[in-house]
Structure formats: C-alpha cells, structure tokens
Amino acid sequence: MSDLPHCPACDSAFTYDDGLQYVCPECGHEWSRTADTRATDDETPQVRDANGNPLADGDTVTVIKDLKVKGSSSVVKVGTKVKNIRLVEGDHDIDCKVDGIGPMKLKSEFVKKA
C-alpha cells in the first residue's frame, strides 16, 4: 500500500508524487505536498457583513440601505435592526423576520453587525 494521501477532491487512493506536489490521475486535481490535507469543508457557511465582520446564527444586524420588498409596496428602511438571524446557503444568505414586514431573506452585503 502507498503511504501517499488520498485525493482531497475525490478521495481516490491512486495519487502519485510529482516533485513538489501530489497529483490525482482520476480527477486531475493537483495539490502541494506541504499543504494541509485535512478536509476544509466547514459545515457552517462563512458569511460576512458589508464591513467584513463575520456573521453567525443568532446575531443582530442593521440594514444599511433601503430595500424594496419584492411583491409589495413596502420598504425596509435604513437603520432597521433585525434580531436573531439565521445563515443559509444561496444568494440571499440571511434568513430572518423583520418587524412590521415578516419573514425575509437578505443579502449579507446590505447589513452590518450591530
């Protein structure tokens, strides 16, 4: 058996050493020999606000731009505080309830951490 690490992309055991890096012949993935081969798949998405601060589930955020509510004539005004957010996958990465409007999905680029 080979003592070379499995491919981090496809978990193939048929990797080979190519000088300064390892190569997987099955998927073509190449990675550095000095790179950390542990899985970097973190279960929680890395979401940052407009200022670059990391957001987490349960945080309180403030809206930094007037946002039109699709399908309605209402608007989420600048400075609206949204409590107890939940991070989700996708384009609109914050799931929350806005007081006076109801459940919404927001983009993290339009909020800042309060």
PDB file of C-alpha atoms in Angstrom:
ATOM      1  CA  MET A   1       0.000   0.000   0.000  1.00  0.00           C
ATOM      2  CA  SER A   2       1.092   3.519  -0.717  1.00  0.00           C
ATOM      3  CA  ASP A   3       1.645   5.954   2.146  1.00  0.00           C
ATOM      4  CA  LEU A   4       0.602   8.891  -0.069  1.00  0.00           C
ATOM      5  CA  PRO A   5      -2.512  10.843   0.996  1.00  0.00           C
ATOM      6  CA  HIS A   6      -5.850  10.331  -0.687  1.00  0.00           C
ATOM      7  CA  CYS A   7      -7.052  12.985  -3.120  1.00  0.00           C
ATOM      8  CA  PRO A   8      -8.898  15.771  -1.225  1.00  0.00           C
ATOM      9  CA  ALA A   9     -11.207  16.350  -4.208  1.00  0.00           C
ATOM     10  CA  CYS A  10     -12.415  12.824  -4.994  1.00  0.00           C
ATOM     11  CA  ASP A  11     -10.859  10.711  -2.179  1.00  0.00           C
ATOM     12  CA  SER A  12      -9.050   8.494  -4.678  1.00  0.00           C
ATOM     13  CA  ALA A  13      -6.260   6.299  -3.322  1.00  0.00           C
ATOM     14  CA  PHE A  14      -4.355   6.363  -6.636  1.00  0.00           C
ATOM     15  CA  THR A  15      -2.418   9.604  -6.078  1.00  0.00           C
ATOM     16  CA  TYR A  16       1.205   9.987  -7.091  1.00  0.00           C
ATOM     17  CA  ASP A  17       4.114  12.249  -6.200  1.00  0.00           C
ATOM     18  CA  ASP A  18       5.150  14.709  -8.922  1.00  0.00           C
ATOM     19  CA  GLY A  19       8.106  16.536  -7.387  1.00  0.00           C
ATOM     20  CA  LEU A  20       6.686  19.432  -5.357  1.00  0.00           C
ATOM     21  CA  GLN A  21       3.061  18.325  -5.489  1.00  0.00           C
ATOM     22  CA  TYR A  22       0.700  15.375  -5.459  1.00  0.00           C
ATOM     23  CA  VAL A  23      -1.493  14.554  -8.469  1.00  0.00           C
ATOM     24  CA  CYS A  24      -4.696  12.533  -8.746  1.00  0.00           C
ATOM     25  CA  PRO A  25      -4.918  10.642 -12.063  1.00  0.00           C
ATOM     26  CA  GLU A  26      -8.661  10.091 -11.713  1.00  0.00           C
ATOM     27  CA  CYS A  27      -9.907  13.680 -11.376  1.00  0.00           C
ATOM     28  CA  GLY A  28      -6.741  15.613 -12.326  1.00  0.00           C
ATOM     29  CA  HIS A  29      -6.600  17.518  -9.024  1.00  0.00           C
ATOM     30  CA  GLU A  30      -3.148  18.770  -8.001  1.00  0.00           C
ATOM     31  CA  TRP A  31      -2.159  19.995  -4.541  1.00  0.00           C
ATOM     32  CA  SER A  32       1.011  20.991  -2.739  1.00  0.00           C
ATOM     33  CA  ARG A  33       2.969  18.469  -0.710  1.00  0.00           C
ATOM     34  CA  THR A  34       3.237  20.979   2.113  1.00  0.00           C
ATOM     35  CA  ALA A  35      -0.499  21.802   2.096  1.00  0.00           C
ATOM     36  CA  ASP A  36      -2.653  20.617   4.936  1.00  0.00           C
ATOM     37  CA  THR A  37      -4.543  17.614   3.535  1.00  0.00           C
ATOM     38  CA  ARG A  38      -7.337  17.678   6.112  1.00  0.00           C
ATOM     39  CA  ALA A  39     -10.781  18.419   4.764  1.00  0.00           C
ATOM     40  CA  THR A  40     -11.518  22.136   4.731  1.00  0.00           C
ATOM     41  CA  ASP A  41     -15.262  21.631   4.339  1.00  0.00           C
ATOM     42  CA  ASP A  42     -16.687  23.584   7.241  1.00  0.00           C
ATOM     43  CA  GLU A  43     -20.363  22.832   7.861  1.00  0.00           C
ATOM     44  CA  THR A  44     -21.201  26.451   8.592  1.00  0.00           C
ATOM     45  CA  PRO A  45     -21.043  28.915   5.715  1.00  0.00           C
ATOM     46  CA  GLN A  46     -18.604  31.820   6.015  1.00  0.00           C
ATOM     47  CA  VAL A  47     -20.825  34.885   5.766  1.00  0.00           C
ATOM     48  CA  ARG A  48     -19.517  38.417   6.268  1.00  0.00           C
ATOM     49  CA  ASP A  49     -21.390  41.706   6.554  1.00  0.00           C
ATOM     50  CA  ALA A  50     -20.773  44.842   4.479  1.00  0.00           C
ATOM     51  CA  ASN A  51     -17.818  45.802   6.709  1.00  0.00           C
ATOM     52  CA  GLY A  52     -16.189  42.362   6.556  1.00  0.00           C
ATOM     53  CA  ASN A  53     -17.198  41.213  10.046  1.00  0.00           C
ATOM     54  CA  PRO A  54     -18.128  37.511  10.271  1.00  0.00           C
ATOM     55  CA  LEU A  55     -21.789  36.794  10.971  1.00  0.00           C
ATOM     56  CA  ALA A  56     -23.184  33.874  12.960  1.00  0.00           C
ATOM     57  CA  ASP A  57     -26.601  32.426  13.705  1.00  0.00           C
ATOM     58  CA  GLY A  58     -28.461  34.494  16.298  1.00  0.00           C
ATOM     59  CA  ASP A  59     -26.648  37.779  15.586  1.00  0.00           C
ATOM     60  CA  THR A  60     -28.381  41.144  15.373  1.00  0.00           C
ATOM     61  CA  VAL A  61     -27.765  43.167  12.212  1.00  0.00           C
ATOM     62  CA  THR A  62     -28.701  46.626  10.943  1.00  0.00           C
ATOM     63  CA  VAL A  63     -29.830  47.323   7.372  1.00  0.00           C
ATOM     64  CA  ILE A  64     -27.522  49.842   5.621  1.00  0.00           C
ATOM     65  CA  LYS A  65     -29.640  50.562   2.529  1.00  0.00           C
ATOM     66  CA  ASP A  66     -33.346  50.979   1.754  1.00  0.00           C
ATOM     67  CA  LEU A  67     -34.525  47.603   0.460  1.00  0.00           C
ATOM     68  CA  LYS A  68     -37.677  47.162  -1.607  1.00  0.00           C
ATOM     69  CA  VAL A  69     -39.776  44.150  -0.669  1.00  0.00           C
ATOM     70  CA  LYS A  70     -40.482  42.090  -3.762  1.00  0.00           C
ATOM     71  CA  GLY A  71     -44.190  41.705  -4.452  1.00  0.00           C
ATOM     72  CA  SER A  72     -45.139  44.508  -2.089  1.00  0.00           C
ATOM     73  CA  SER A  73     -45.086  48.293  -1.903  1.00  0.00           C
ATOM     74  CA  SER A  74     -43.316  48.267   1.474  1.00  0.00           C
ATOM     75  CA  VAL A  75     -39.648  49.107   2.055  1.00  0.00           C
ATOM     76  CA  VAL A  76     -37.169  48.027   4.716  1.00  0.00           C
ATOM     77  CA  LYS A  77     -35.676  51.355   5.802  1.00  0.00           C
ATOM     78  CA  VAL A  78     -32.032  52.154   6.569  1.00  0.00           C
ATOM     79  CA  GLY A  79     -31.237  51.505  10.242  1.00  0.00           C
ATOM     80  CA  THR A  80     -33.808  48.753  10.723  1.00  0.00           C
ATOM     81  CA  LYS A  81     -32.484  46.286  13.304  1.00  0.00           C
ATOM     82  CA  VAL A  82     -33.032  42.625  12.565  1.00  0.00           C
ATOM     83  CA  LYS A  83     -32.603  40.271  15.530  1.00  0.00           C
ATOM     84  CA  ASN A  84     -31.846  36.564  15.649  1.00  0.00           C
ATOM     85  CA  ILE A  85     -30.725  35.971  12.056  1.00  0.00           C
ATOM     86  CA  ARG A  86     -30.135  32.513  10.602  1.00  0.00           C
ATOM     87  CA  LEU A  87     -27.452  31.858   7.975  1.00  0.00           C
ATOM     88  CA  VAL A  88     -28.429  29.802   4.933  1.00  0.00           C
ATOM     89  CA  GLU A  89     -26.825  28.739   1.648  1.00  0.00           C
ATOM     90  CA  GLY A  90     -27.548  30.657  -1.536  1.00  0.00           C
ATOM     91  CA  ASP A  91     -27.591  34.132  -2.994  1.00  0.00           C
ATOM     92  CA  HIS A  92     -29.670  35.587  -0.141  1.00  0.00           C
ATOM     93  CA  ASP A  93     -27.673  34.180   2.750  1.00  0.00           C
ATOM     94  CA  ILE A  94     -29.578  35.561   5.757  1.00  0.00           C
ATOM     95  CA  ASP A  95     -32.991  34.256   6.798  1.00  0.00           C
ATOM     96  CA  CYS A  96     -34.812  36.467   9.317  1.00  0.00           C
ATOM     97  CA  LYS A  97     -38.025  38.143  10.457  1.00  0.00           C
ATOM     98  CA  VAL A  98     -38.260  41.906  10.017  1.00  0.00           C
ATOM     99  CA  ASP A  99     -40.629  43.656  12.437  1.00  0.00           C
ATOM    100  CA  GLY A 100     -43.688  45.002  10.626  1.00  0.00           C
ATOM    101  CA  ILE A 101     -42.941  43.084   7.422  1.00  0.00           C
ATOM    102  CA  GLY A 102     -42.468  39.422   8.317  1.00  0.00           C
ATOM    103  CA  PRO A 103     -40.108  36.649   7.206  1.00  0.00           C
ATOM    104  CA  MET A 104     -37.487  37.688   4.647  1.00  0.00           C
ATOM    105  CA  LYS A 105     -34.237  36.639   3.057  1.00  0.00           C
ATOM    106  CA  LEU A 106     -31.487  39.270   2.953  1.00  0.00           C
ATOM    107  CA  LYS A 107     -28.108  39.550   1.304  1.00  0.00           C
ATOM    108  CA  SER A 108     -25.246  39.996   3.754  1.00  0.00           C
ATOM    109  CA  GLU A 109     -23.803  42.838   1.651  1.00  0.00           C
ATOM    110  CA  PHE A 110     -26.718  45.085   2.733  1.00  0.00           C
ATOM    111  CA  VAL A 111     -26.365  44.616   6.502  1.00  0.00           C
ATOM    112  CA  LYS A 112     -23.814  45.368   9.183  1.00  0.00           C
ATOM    113  CA  LYS A 113     -23.343  43.680  12.527  1.00  0.00           C
ATOM    114  CA  ALA A 114     -24.973  45.592  15.381  1.00  0.00           C
TER     115      ALA A 114
END
